[in-house]
């Protein structure tokens, strides 16, 4: 950032924050605290592996599925991370997701749009928080970022998500009054990273803020058009500017005066900064803060964030439309698991079988559901990602126990030198209680059946 722009940024927030500016300014220059989210719908104890590896963490006091790392041991090479059991994420990012999921808790089958979805942290979090109910349409206009979104949807087992790739500014005209809920985590100037990310600091300017405000305003109006009567819109950014936050909300309220806020509060949140009481009292801001810990200054709060939840006037429609389905592969998959699999639909596409929710909002999708398996001669091979999602109820005869070193080796794509207990295409490698992946017994060893997709990355 140029010296001129840096001073403009600082002067702007000195004026807005007053006596809070000093702590805010210092906190922005410190490394953020490190957190991870547990994949809460799988009913698997992922923390035990972290304990085995000596990872130190503390539970978050507000979100029950978040934990704060308290040492420098990485979790990105753990079984839990590599199999979609944990997502490295700051809790501030889940606040808009939490708002939307709570607002939709009485809707049995919500049809939800995540308008700017990649790389998928909020999409997968929302899928978990609504317990895979209904349908989430994850939209991402960038084809390159869509690839990373698909990777994470498979890894984290989000089988009730389908993807589209359209410009969010035309969503309202393409899909008018289609969604029960919409999450608009809008592109922004990303001021939360202004002192830590050279690209953010280099690009920041007042002109950029105005440019982003224009885009955000177009997106929120489009989102509102796509929302059903009675539906809920959650708008969020990871920036601080009033122009990109309160002023965007104000533009919508000035046009649609009947919109009502859904208010959420927490002891770590701040009110808005616009000076307009009808907005400031109803939005949710997080500002970075600091404290002295053993003569070392560190952040004490989540990353900076802004969120607001709004309800469109009208009565919410409770029932989604469904496609007829025979689920002809359900019994094939069910025989390997003790608990009854969810009432999804198995669909065959070019030799692959996908599990998806059969809700039909009349939209053409890029990707639908979770790859459940593929055909192998007259048999079906279950995918590792399907096992990761439903492995808590895998039947014992099909389970092969691995050591932690063998599990690590498997997740690098290697076969395992271990005599299989059974013949057949579907054997399930486990480390302790964690499903690691699918294997096949070949010549006295376990042949690795992990999709190469997860080795070469997104």
CSV table of C-alpha atoms in Angstrom, one decimal:
chain,number,residue,atom,x,y,z
A,1,UNK,CA,0.0,0.0,0.0
A,2,UNK,CA,1.2,3.5,-0.8
A,3,UNK,CA,2.0,5.8,2.1
A,4,UNK,CA,-0.9,8.1,1.0
A,5,UNK,CA,-3.4,5.2,0.9
A,6,UNK,CA,-2.2,3.8,4.2
A,7,UNK,CA,-2.7,7.2,5.9
A,8,UNK,CA,-6.2,7.5,4.3
A,9,UNK,CA,-7.1,4.0,5.6
A,10,UNK,CA,-5.8,4.9,9.1
A,11,UNK,CA,-7.5,8.4,9.2
A,12,UNK,CA,-10.8,6.8,8.1
A,13,UNK,CA,-10.9,4.3,10.9
A,14,UNK,CA,-9.5,6.8,13.5
A,15,UNK,CA,-12.6,8.8,12.8
A,16,UNK,CA,-15.0,5.8,12.8
A,17,UNK,CA,-13.6,4.0,15.8
A,18,UNK,CA,-12.3,6.7,18.1
A,19,UNK,CA,-10.7,5.3,21.2
A,20,UNK,CA,-11.0,1.8,19.8
A,21,UNK,CA,-8.7,2.6,16.9
A,22,UNK,CA,-5.4,1.9,18.6
A,23,UNK,CA,-6.2,-1.7,19.6
A,24,UNK,CA,-7.9,-2.3,16.2
A,25,UNK,CA,-4.8,-1.0,14.3
A,26,UNK,CA,-2.4,-3.1,16.3
A,27,UNK,CA,-4.6,-6.2,16.1
A,28,UNK,CA,-4.7,-6.0,12.3
A,29,UNK,CA,-0.9,-6.3,12.2
A,30,UNK,CA,-0.8,-9.5,14.4
A,31,UNK,CA,-1.2,-13.0,13.2
A,32,UNK,CA,-4.8,-14.3,13.6
A,33,UNK,CA,-5.6,-17.1,16.0
A,34,UNK,CA,-5.8,-20.5,14.4
A,35,UNK,CA,-9.1,-22.5,14.5
A,36,UNK,CA,-10.6,-25.6,12.9
A,37,UNK,CA,-14.2,-26.8,12.5
A,38,UNK,CA,-15.3,-30.3,13.1
A,39,UNK,CA,-17.5,-32.0,10.5
A,40,UNK,CA,-20.4,-32.3,12.9
A,41,UNK,CA,-22.8,-34.5,10.9
A,42,UNK,CA,-20.6,-37.6,10.7
A,43,UNK,CA,-20.8,-38.6,14.3
A,44,UNK,CA,-17.1,-39.4,14.4
A,45,UNK,CA,-14.6,-38.4,17.1
A,46,UNK,CA,-11.9,-36.7,15.0
A,47,UNK,CA,-10.3,-35.2,18.1
A,48,UNK,CA,-8.9,-38.5,19.3
A,49,UNK,CA,-6.5,-38.6,16.4
A,50,UNK,CA,-5.3,-35.1,17.2
A,51,UNK,CA,-4.8,-36.2,20.8
A,52,UNK,CA,-2.8,-39.2,19.6
A,53,UNK,CA,-0.6,-36.8,17.6
A,54,UNK,CA,-0.1,-34.4,20.5
A,55,UNK,CA,-2.0,-31.5,18.9
A,56,UNK,CA,-3.1,-29.0,21.5
A,57,UNK,CA,-6.4,-27.2,21.2
A,58,UNK,CA,-9.2,-25.6,23.2
A,59,UNK,CA,-12.9,-25.6,22.6
A,60,UNK,CA,-14.4,-22.4,21.3
A,61,UNK,CA,-16.7,-20.8,23.8
A,62,UNK,CA,-19.4,-19.8,21.3
A,63,UNK,CA,-19.4,-22.4,18.5
A,64,UNK,CA,-19.5,-26.0,19.8
A,65,UNK,CA,-17.9,-27.4,16.6
A,66,UNK,CA,-14.9,-25.1,16.6
A,67,UNK,CA,-11.5,-25.4,18.4
A,68,UNK,CA,-8.6,-23.1,18.8
A,69,UNK,CA,-5.1,-24.4,18.1
A,70,UNK,CA,-2.7,-23.5,21.0
A,71,UNK,CA,0.6,-24.7,19.5
A,72,UNK,CA,2.3,-24.7,16.1
A,73,UNK,CA,1.6,-28.4,15.2
A,74,UNK,CA,0.0,-28.4,11.8
A,75,UNK,CA,-3.3,-30.3,11.3
A,76,UNK,CA,-3.3,-30.2,7.5
A,77,UNK,CA,-1.5,-33.5,7.2
A,78,UNK,CA,-3.8,-35.4,9.7
A,79,UNK,CA,-6.2,-38.2,8.7
A,80,UNK,CA,-9.0,-36.0,10.0
A,81,UNK,CA,-8.2,-33.1,7.7
A,82,UNK,CA,-7.4,-35.2,4.6
A,83,UNK,CA,-10.7,-37.1,4.9
A,84,UNK,CA,-12.9,-34.1,5.4
A,85,UNK,CA,-13.3,-34.4,9.1
A,86,UNK,CA,-12.0,-31.0,10.0
A,87,UNK,CA,-11.9,-27.7,8.1
A,88,UNK,CA,-9.3,-25.0,8.9
A,89,UNK,CA,-11.4,-21.9,9.3
A,90,UNK,CA,-11.9,-18.8,11.5
A,91,UNK,CA,-15.2,-18.9,13.4
A,92,UNK,CA,-16.1,-15.4,12.1
A,93,UNK,CA,-16.6,-17.1,8.7
A,94,UNK,CA,-19.3,-19.3,10.1
A,95,UNK,CA,-21.4,-16.5,11.7
A,96,UNK,CA,-23.4,-15.8,8.6
A,97,UNK,CA,-23.9,-19.5,8.1
A,98,UNK,CA,-25.1,-19.8,11.7
A,99,UNK,CA,-27.5,-17.0,11.2
A,100,UNK,CA,-29.0,-18.5,8.1
A,101,UNK,CA,-29.3,-22.1,9.5
A,102,UNK,CA,-31.0,-20.8,12.7
A,103,UNK,CA,-33.4,-18.7,10.6
A,104,UNK,CA,-34.3,-21.8,8.6
A,105,UNK,CA,-34.5,-24.3,11.4
A,106,UNK,CA,-38.2,-24.8,11.1
A,107,UNK,CA,-38.1,-25.5,7.3
A,108,UNK,CA,-37.8,-29.2,6.8
A,109,UNK,CA,-36.5,-29.0,3.3
A,110,UNK,CA,-35.1,-25.6,2.6
A,111,UNK,CA,-33.8,-24.7,-0.9
A,112,UNK,CA,-30.8,-22.4,-0.3
A,113,UNK,CA,-28.5,-20.4,-2.5
A,114,UNK,CA,-24.9,-19.8,-1.6
A,115,UNK,CA,-24.3,-17.0,-4.1
A,116,UNK,CA,-20.5,-16.7,-4.1
A,117,UNK,CA,-19.6,-20.1,-2.8
A,118,UNK,CA,-15.9,-21.0,-3.6
A,119,UNK,CA,-13.8,-22.4,-2.1
A,120,UNK,CA,-16.6,-24.0,0.0
A,121,UNK,CA,-15.9,-23.2,3.6
A,122,UNK,CA,-19.3,-21.7,4.2
A,123,UNK,CA,-21.1,-24.1,1.8
A,124,UNK,CA,-19.9,-27.2,3.6
A,125,UNK,CA,-20.5,-25.5,7.0
A,126,UNK,CA,-24.1,-24.7,6.0
A,127,UNK,CA,-24.6,-28.3,4.7
A,128,UNK,CA,-23.5,-29.5,8.1
A,129,UNK,CA,-25.5,-27.0,10.2
A,130,UNK,CA,-28.7,-27.9,8.4
A,131,UNK,CA,-27.8,-31.6,8.8
A,132,UNK,CA,-27.8,-32.2,5.0
A,133,UNK,CA,-31.5,-31.2,4.9
A,134,UNK,CA,-33.0,-29.8,1.7
A,135,UNK,CA,-30.9,-28.5,-1.1
A,136,UNK,CA,-28.0,-26.0,-1.3
A,137,UNK,CA,-27.3,-24.5,-4.7
A,138,UNK,CA,-23.6,-23.4,-4.5
A,139,UNK,CA,-23.0,-20.8,-7.2
A,140,UNK,CA,-19.5,-19.7,-8.3
A,141,UNK,CA,-19.0,-17.5,-11.3
A,142,UNK,CA,-15.3,-18.2,-11.7
A,143,UNK,CA,-14.7,-21.6,-13.5
A,144,UNK,CA,-11.2,-21.9,-11.9
A,145,UNK,CA,-12.6,-21.4,-8.4
A,146,UNK,CA,-15.4,-23.8,-9.2
A,147,UNK,CA,-12.9,-26.5,-9.3
A,148,UNK,CA,-11.8,-25.9,-5.7
A,149,UNK,CA,-15.4,-25.8,-4.6
A,150,UNK,CA,-16.1,-29.2,-6.2
A,151,UNK,CA,-13.0,-30.6,-4.5
A,152,UNK,CA,-14.2,-29.5,-1.1
A,153,UNK,CA,-17.8,-30.6,-1.6
A,154,UNK,CA,-16.5,-34.2,-2.3
A,155,UNK,CA,-14.0,-34.2,0.5
A,156,UNK,CA,-16.5,-32.9,3.1
A,157,UNK,CA,-19.4,-35.2,1.9
A,158,UNK,CA,-21.9,-32.4,1.1
A,159,UNK,CA,-24.3,-34.6,-0.8
A,160,UNK,CA,-27.2,-32.1,-0.6
A,161,UNK,CA,-25.2,-29.5,-2.6
A,162,UNK,CA,-25.5,-28.9,-6.3
A,163,UNK,CA,-23.4,-26.3,-8.2
A,164,UNK,CA,-24.0,-23.6,-10.8
A,165,UNK,CA,-21.7,-21.0,-12.4
A,166,UNK,CA,-23.5,-17.8,-13.3
A,167,UNK,CA,-22.9,-14.1,-12.6
A,168,UNK,CA,-24.6,-13.4,-9.3
A,169,UNK,CA,-25.9,-10.2,-10.7
A,170,UNK,CA,-28.3,-12.1,-13.0
A,171,UNK,CA,-29.4,-14.7,-10.5
A,172,UNK,CA,-32.6,-12.8,-9.6
A,173,UNK,CA,-33.7,-12.7,-13.2
A,174,UNK,CA,-32.7,-16.3,-13.9
A,175,UNK,CA,-34.3,-17.7,-10.7
A,176,UNK,CA,-37.0,-15.3,-9.5
A,177,UNK,CA,-38.5,-16.1,-6.0
A,178,UNK,CA,-36.8,-19.6,-6.0
A,179,UNK,CA,-34.9,-19.8,-2.7
A,180,UNK,CA,-36.0,-20.1,1.0
A,181,UNK,CA,-32.7,-18.7,2.1
A,182,UNK,CA,-29.7,-17.0,0.4
A,183,UNK,CA,-26.2,-16.5,1.7
A,184,UNK,CA,-24.4,-13.6,0.0
A,185,UNK,CA,-20.8,-13.6,1.2
A,186,UNK,CA,-19.9,-10.8,-1.1
A,187,UNK,CA,-16.6,-10.1,-2.8
A,188,UNK,CA,-15.0,-7.2,-0.9
A,189,UNK,CA,-11.9,-5.1,-0.4
A,190,UNK,CA,-10.8,-7.6,2.3
A,191,UNK,CA,-9.6,-5.0,4.8
A,192,UNK,CA,-9.3,-7.6,7.5
A,193,UNK,CA,-6.0,-8.7,5.8
A,194,UNK,CA,-4.7,-5.3,4.9
A,195,UNK,CA,-1.5,-5.5,6.9
A,196,UNK,CA,-0.9,-9.2,6.4
A,197,UNK,CA,-1.5,-9.8,2.7
A,198,UNK,CA,0.7,-7.8,0.3
A,199,UNK,CA,-1.8,-8.1,-2.5
A,200,UNK,CA,-4.6,-6.7,-0.4
A,201,UNK,CA,-2.5,-3.8,0.9
A,202,UNK,CA,-1.1,-3.1,-2.6
A,203,UNK,CA,-4.6,-3.0,-4.1
A,204,UNK,CA,-6.5,-1.1,-1.4
A,205,UNK,CA,-7.8,2.4,-2.3
A,206,UNK,CA,-10.9,4.4,-1.8
A,207,UNK,CA,-11.7,3.8,-5.5
A,208,UNK,CA,-11.6,0.1,-4.9
A,209,UNK,CA,-14.0,0.4,-2.0
A,210,UNK,CA,-16.4,2.3,-4.2
A,211,UNK,CA,-16.0,-0.3,-7.0
A,212,UNK,CA,-16.7,-3.1,-4.6
A,213,UNK,CA,-19.7,-1.3,-3.2
A,214,UNK,CA,-21.3,-1.0,-6.6
A,215,UNK,CA,-20.8,-4.7,-7.3
A,216,UNK,CA,-22.1,-5.7,-3.8
A,217,UNK,CA,-25.2,-3.5,-4.3
A,218,UNK,CA,-26.0,-5.2,-7.6
A,219,UNK,CA,-25.5,-8.6,-6.0
A,220,UNK,CA,-27.8,-7.9,-3.0
A,221,UNK,CA,-30.6,-6.6,-5.3
A,222,UNK,CA,-30.3,-9.7,-7.4
A,223,UNK,CA,-30.3,-11.9,-4.3
A,224,UNK,CA,-33.5,-10.2,-3.1
A,225,UNK,CA,-35.2,-10.9,-6.4
A,226,UNK,CA,-34.3,-14.6,-6.1
A,227,UNK,CA,-35.6,-14.9,-2.6
A,228,UNK,CA,-39.1,-16.3,-2.0
A,229,UNK,CA,-41.6,-14.3,0.0
A,230,UNK,CA,-40.8,-15.0,3.7
A,231,UNK,CA,-37.3,-16.1,2.8
A,232,UNK,CA,-34.1,-15.1,4.6
A,233,UNK,CA,-31.1,-13.2,3.1
A,234,UNK,CA,-27.8,-13.1,5.0
A,235,UNK,CA,-25.3,-10.6,3.7
A,236,UNK,CA,-21.7,-10.7,4.9
A,237,UNK,CA,-18.2,-9.5,4.1
A,238,UNK,CA,-14.7,-9.8,5.6
A,239,UNK,CA,-14.1,-6.0,5.3
A,240,UNK,CA,-14.7,-3.1,7.6
A,241,UNK,CA,-15.9,-0.2,5.4
A,242,UNK,CA,-19.3,1.2,6.0
A,243,UNK,CA,-19.6,1.7,2.2
A,244,UNK,CA,-19.4,-2.1,1.6
A,245,UNK,CA,-21.5,-3.1,4.6
A,246,UNK,CA,-24.1,-0.8,6.1
A,247,UNK,CA,-24.5,1.3,3.0
A,248,UNK,CA,-25.2,-1.7,0.9
A,249,UNK,CA,-27.9,-2.8,3.3
A,250,UNK,CA,-29.3,0.8,3.3
A,251,UNK,CA,-29.6,0.7,-0.5
A,252,UNK,CA,-31.8,-2.4,-0.2
A,253,UNK,CA,-33.9,-1.0,2.7
A,254,UNK,CA,-34.5,2.3,0.8
A,255,UNK,CA,-36.0,0.4,-2.1
A,256,UNK,CA,-37.9,-2.3,-0.2
A,257,UNK,CA,-39.1,-0.7,3.1
A,258,UNK,CA,-40.9,-3.8,4.3
A,259,UNK,CA,-37.8,-5.9,4.8
A,260,UNK,CA,-37.3,-6.9,8.5
A,261,UNK,CA,-34.0,-7.6,10.2
A,262,UNK,CA,-33.5,-10.8,12.1
A,263,UNK,CA,-31.3,-9.8,15.0
A,264,UNK,CA,-28.5,-11.9,16.4
A,265,UNK,CA,-26.3,-10.8,19.3
A,266,UNK,CA,-23.1,-12.0,21.0
A,267,UNK,CA,-20.9,-10.5,23.6
A,268,UNK,CA,-18.0,-10.2,21.1
A,269,UNK,CA,-20.0,-8.3,18.5
A,270,UNK,CA,-20.2,-4.6,17.8
A,271,UNK,CA,-23.1,-2.5,16.4
A,272,UNK,CA,-22.9,-0.9,13.0
A,273,UNK,CA,-20.8,2.2,12.3
A,274,UNK,CA,-23.0,4.2,9.8
A,275,UNK,CA,-24.8,6.4,12.3
A,276,UNK,CA,-28.2,5.1,11.0
A,277,UNK,CA,-29.8,3.6,14.1
A,278,UNK,CA,-32.3,1.4,12.1
A,279,UNK,CA,-29.3,-0.4,10.6
A,280,UNK,CA,-26.6,-0.1,13.2
A,281,UNK,CA,-28.7,-1.7,16.0
A,282,UNK,CA,-29.4,-4.7,13.9
A,283,UNK,CA,-26.2,-5.7,12.2
A,284,UNK,CA,-23.3,-7.9,13.5
A,285,UNK,CA,-19.8,-6.6,13.4
A,286,UNK,CA,-16.6,-8.1,14.6
A,287,UNK,CA,-13.5,-5.9,15.2
A,288,UNK,CA,-10.1,-7.4,15.9
A,289,UNK,CA,-8.9,-6.7,19.5
A,290,UNK,CA,-5.7,-7.4,21.4
A,291,UNK,CA,-4.6,-8.4,24.9
A,292,UNK,CA,-1.3,-8.9,26.7
A,293,UNK,CA,-0.7,-12.7,27.2
A,294,UNK,CA,2.5,-13.4,29.2
A,295,UNK,CA,4.1,-10.1,28.0
A,296,UNK,CA,3.2,-10.9,24.4
A,297,UNK,CA,0.4,-9.1,22.5
A,298,UNK,CA,-2.0,-11.3,20.6
A,299,UNK,CA,-5.5,-11.1,19.1
A,300,UNK,CA,-8.3,-12.0,21.4
A,301,UNK,CA,-11.3,-12.1,19.0
A,302,UNK,CA,-12.2,-13.8,15.7
A,303,UNK,CA,-11.2,-12.2,12.4
A,304,UNK,CA,-13.0,-9.0,11.5
A,305,UNK,CA,-16.4,-9.6,9.8
A,306,UNK,CA,-19.7,-8.1,9.0
A,307,UNK,CA,-23.1,-9.9,8.8
A,308,UNK,CA,-26.7,-8.9,8.6
A,309,UNK,CA,-29.9,-11.1,8.3
A,310,UNK,CA,-33.0,-9.9,6.5
A,311,UNK,CA,-36.4,-11.4,6.0
A,312,UNK,CA,-38.5,-10.7,2.9
A,313,UNK,CA,-42.1,-10.0,3.6
A,314,UNK,CA,-44.7,-12.7,3.0
A,315,UNK,CA,-45.4,-16.3,4.1
A,316,UNK,CA,-42.6,-18.8,3.7
A,317,UNK,CA,-43.4,-21.9,1.6
A,318,UNK,CA,-42.5,-25.0,3.6
A,319,UNK,CA,-42.5,-27.8,1.0
A,320,UNK,CA,-39.9,-28.3,-1.7
A,321,UNK,CA,-40.8,-30.0,-5.0
A,322,UNK,CA,-39.2,-33.5,-5.5
A,323,UNK,CA,-38.2,-35.6,-8.5
A,324,UNK,CA,-39.6,-39.1,-8.6
A,325,UNK,CA,-36.8,-41.7,-7.9
A,326,UNK,CA,-36.6,-45.4,-7.5
A,327,UNK,CA,-33.3,-45.4,-5.7
A,328,UNK,CA,-32.4,-48.7,-7.3
A,329,UNK,CA,-28.9,-48.8,-5.8
A,330,UNK,CA,-29.9,-48.1,-2.2
A,331,UNK,CA,-29.8,-51.8,-1.2
A,332,UNK,CA,-26.4,-52.3,-2.8
A,333,UNK,CA,-24.9,-49.6,-0.6
A,334,UNK,CA,-26.9,-50.3,2.4
A,335,UNK,CA,-25.6,-53.8,2.9
A,336,UNK,CA,-22.2,-52.4,4.0
A,337,UNK,CA,-23.6,-50.1,6.7
A,338,UNK,CA,-25.5,-50.7,9.9
A,339,UNK,CA,-27.5,-47.5,10.1
A,340,UNK,CA,-30.1,-46.7,7.4
A,341,UNK,CA,-28.6,-44.4,4.8
A,342,UNK,CA,-30.4,-41.0,4.3
A,343,UNK,CA,-33.2,-40.8,1.8
A,344,UNK,CA,-31.1,-39.5,-1.0
A,345,UNK,CA,-31.3,-40.5,-4.6
A,346,UNK,CA,-28.6,-42.7,-6.3
A,347,UNK,CA,-28.1,-41.6,-9.9
A,348,UNK,CA,-25.9,-43.3,-12.6
A,349,UNK,CA,-23.8,-41.1,-14.9
A,350,UNK,CA,-21.3,-42.7,-17.3
A,351,UNK,CA,-20.4,-45.6,-15.1
A,352,UNK,CA,-20.3,-43.5,-11.9
A,353,UNK,CA,-23.0,-43.4,-9.2
A,354,UNK,CA,-23.8,-40.2,-7.4
A,355,UNK,CA,-25.9,-39.7,-4.2
A,356,UNK,CA,-27.9,-36.5,-4.2
A,357,UNK,CA,-31.0,-35.0,-2.7
A,358,UNK,CA,-33.9,-35.3,-5.2
A,359,UNK,CA,-35.3,-31.9,-4.7
A,360,UNK,CA,-35.9,-30.2,-8.1
A,361,UNK,CA,-35.9,-26.4,-8.2
A,362,UNK,CA,-35.8,-26.4,-12.0
A,363,UNK,CA,-32.2,-25.4,-12.4
A,364,UNK,CA,-29.5,-26.8,-14.7
A,365,UNK,CA,-26.5,-27.8,-12.5
A,366,UNK,CA,-22.8,-28.2,-13.1
A,367,UNK,CA,-22.2,-30.9,-10.4
A,368,UNK,CA,-24.8,-32.7,-8.4
A,369,UNK,CA,-24.3,-34.6,-5.1
A,370,UNK,CA,-21.5,-36.9,-3.9
A,371,UNK,CA,-19.7,-39.5,-5.9
A,372,UNK,CA,-20.9,-42.7,-4.1
A,373,UNK,CA,-19.1,-45.3,-6.3
A,374,UNK,CA,-18.4,-46.7,-9.7
A,375,UNK,CA,-19.1,-49.9,-11.6
A,376,UNK,CA,-16.4,-52.6,-11.6
A,377,UNK,CA,-17.5,-55.4,-13.8
A,378,UNK,CA,-20.8,-56.7,-12.4
A,379,UNK,CA,-20.0,-55.2,-9.0
A,380,UNK,CA,-20.0,-51.6,-7.5
A,381,UNK,CA,-16.9,-50.1,-5.8
A,382,UNK,CA,-17.9,-47.7,-3.0
A,383,UNK,CA,-15.9,-44.5,-3.1
A,384,UNK,CA,-13.6,-43.4,-0.2
A,385,UNK,CA,-15.5,-40.1,0.1
A,386,UNK,CA,-18.8,-42.0,0.6
A,387,UNK,CA,-17.1,-44.1,3.3
A,388,UNK,CA,-15.8,-40.9,4.9
A,389,UNK,CA,-19.3,-39.6,5.1
A,390,UNK,CA,-21.1,-42.7,6.4
A,391,UNK,CA,-18.2,-44.7,7.9
A,392,UNK,CA,-19.4,-44.3,11.5
A,393,UNK,CA,-21.9,-47.2,10.7
A,394,UNK,CA,-19.7,-49.4,8.5
A,395,UNK,CA,-20.2,-53.1,9.2
A,396,UNK,CA,-17.3,-54.7,11.1
A,397,UNK,CA,-16.6,-57.6,8.7
A,398,UNK,CA,-15.6,-55.2,6.0
A,399,UNK,CA,-13.3,-53.1,8.2
A,400,UNK,CA,-9.5,-53.5,8.0
A,401,UNK,CA,-7.5,-51.9,10.8
A,402,UNK,CA,-4.5,-49.8,10.0
A,403,UNK,CA,-1.8,-48.2,12.2
A,404,UNK,CA,-1.4,-44.5,12.1
A,405,UNK,CA,1.7,-44.8,9.9
A,406,UNK,CA,-0.2,-47.2,7.5
A,407,UNK,CA,-3.1,-44.7,7.3
A,408,UNK,CA,-0.7,-41.8,6.5
A,409,UNK,CA,0.9,-44.0,3.8
A,410,UNK,CA,-2.6,-44.8,2.4
A,411,UNK,CA,-3.5,-41.2,2.1
A,412,UNK,CA,-0.3,-40.6,0.1
A,413,UNK,CA,-1.8,-43.0,-2.5
A,414,UNK,CA,0.2,-46.1,-1.6
A,415,UNK,CA,-1.0,-49.7,-1.3
A,416,UNK,CA,-0.7,-51.4,2.1
A,417,UNK,CA,1.2,-54.6,2.8
A,418,UNK,CA,-1.5,-56.3,4.9
A,419,UNK,CA,-3.4,-59.5,4.3
A,420,UNK,CA,-7.1,-58.7,3.7
A,421,UNK,CA,-9.7,-60.4,5.9
A,422,UNK,CA,-12.2,-60.8,3.0
A,423,UNK,CA,-12.3,-60.9,-0.8
A,424,UNK,CA,-14.2,-58.4,-2.8
A,425,UNK,CA,-14.1,-54.8,-4.0
A,426,UNK,CA,-15.4,-53.1,-0.9
A,427,UNK,CA,-13.1,-53.3,2.2
A,428,UNK,CA,-12.9,-50.3,4.5
A,429,UNK,CA,-9.5,-49.1,5.9
A,430,UNK,CA,-9.8,-47.6,9.4
A,431,UNK,CA,-7.4,-46.0,11.8
A,432,UNK,CA,-9.0,-46.5,15.2
A,433,UNK,CA,-12.5,-45.0,14.7
A,434,UNK,CA,-11.6,-42.9,11.6
A,435,UNK,CA,-12.6,-44.2,8.1
A,436,UNK,CA,-9.4,-43.7,6.0
A,437,UNK,CA,-10.5,-45.0,2.6
A,438,UNK,CA,-11.6,-48.0,0.5
A,439,UNK,CA,-9.3,-50.8,-0.4
A,440,UNK,CA,-9.4,-54.1,-2.3
A,441,UNK,CA,-7.6,-57.3,-1.4
A,442,UNK,CA,-5.1,-58.2,-4.2
A,443,UNK,CA,-2.2,-60.8,-3.9
A,444,UNK,CA,-2.0,-60.5,-0.1
A,445,UNK,CA,-2.0,-56.8,0.1
A,446,UNK,CA,-4.5,-53.9,0.3
A,447,UNK,CA,-4.8,-52.1,-3.1
A,448,UNK,CA,-5.5,-48.4,-2.6
A,449,UNK,CA,-8.8,-47.3,-4.1
A,450,UNK,CA,-8.6,-43.7,-3.1
A,451,UNK,CA,-9.6,-41.4,-6.0
A,452,UNK,CA,-6.5,-39.9,-7.5
A,453,UNK,CA,-8.5,-36.6,-7.3
A,454,UNK,CA,-7.6,-36.3,-3.6
A,455,UNK,CA,-3.9,-36.9,-4.2
A,456,UNK,CA,-3.3,-34.3,-6.9
A,457,UNK,CA,-5.5,-31.7,-5.2
A,458,UNK,CA,-7.9,-29.2,-6.5
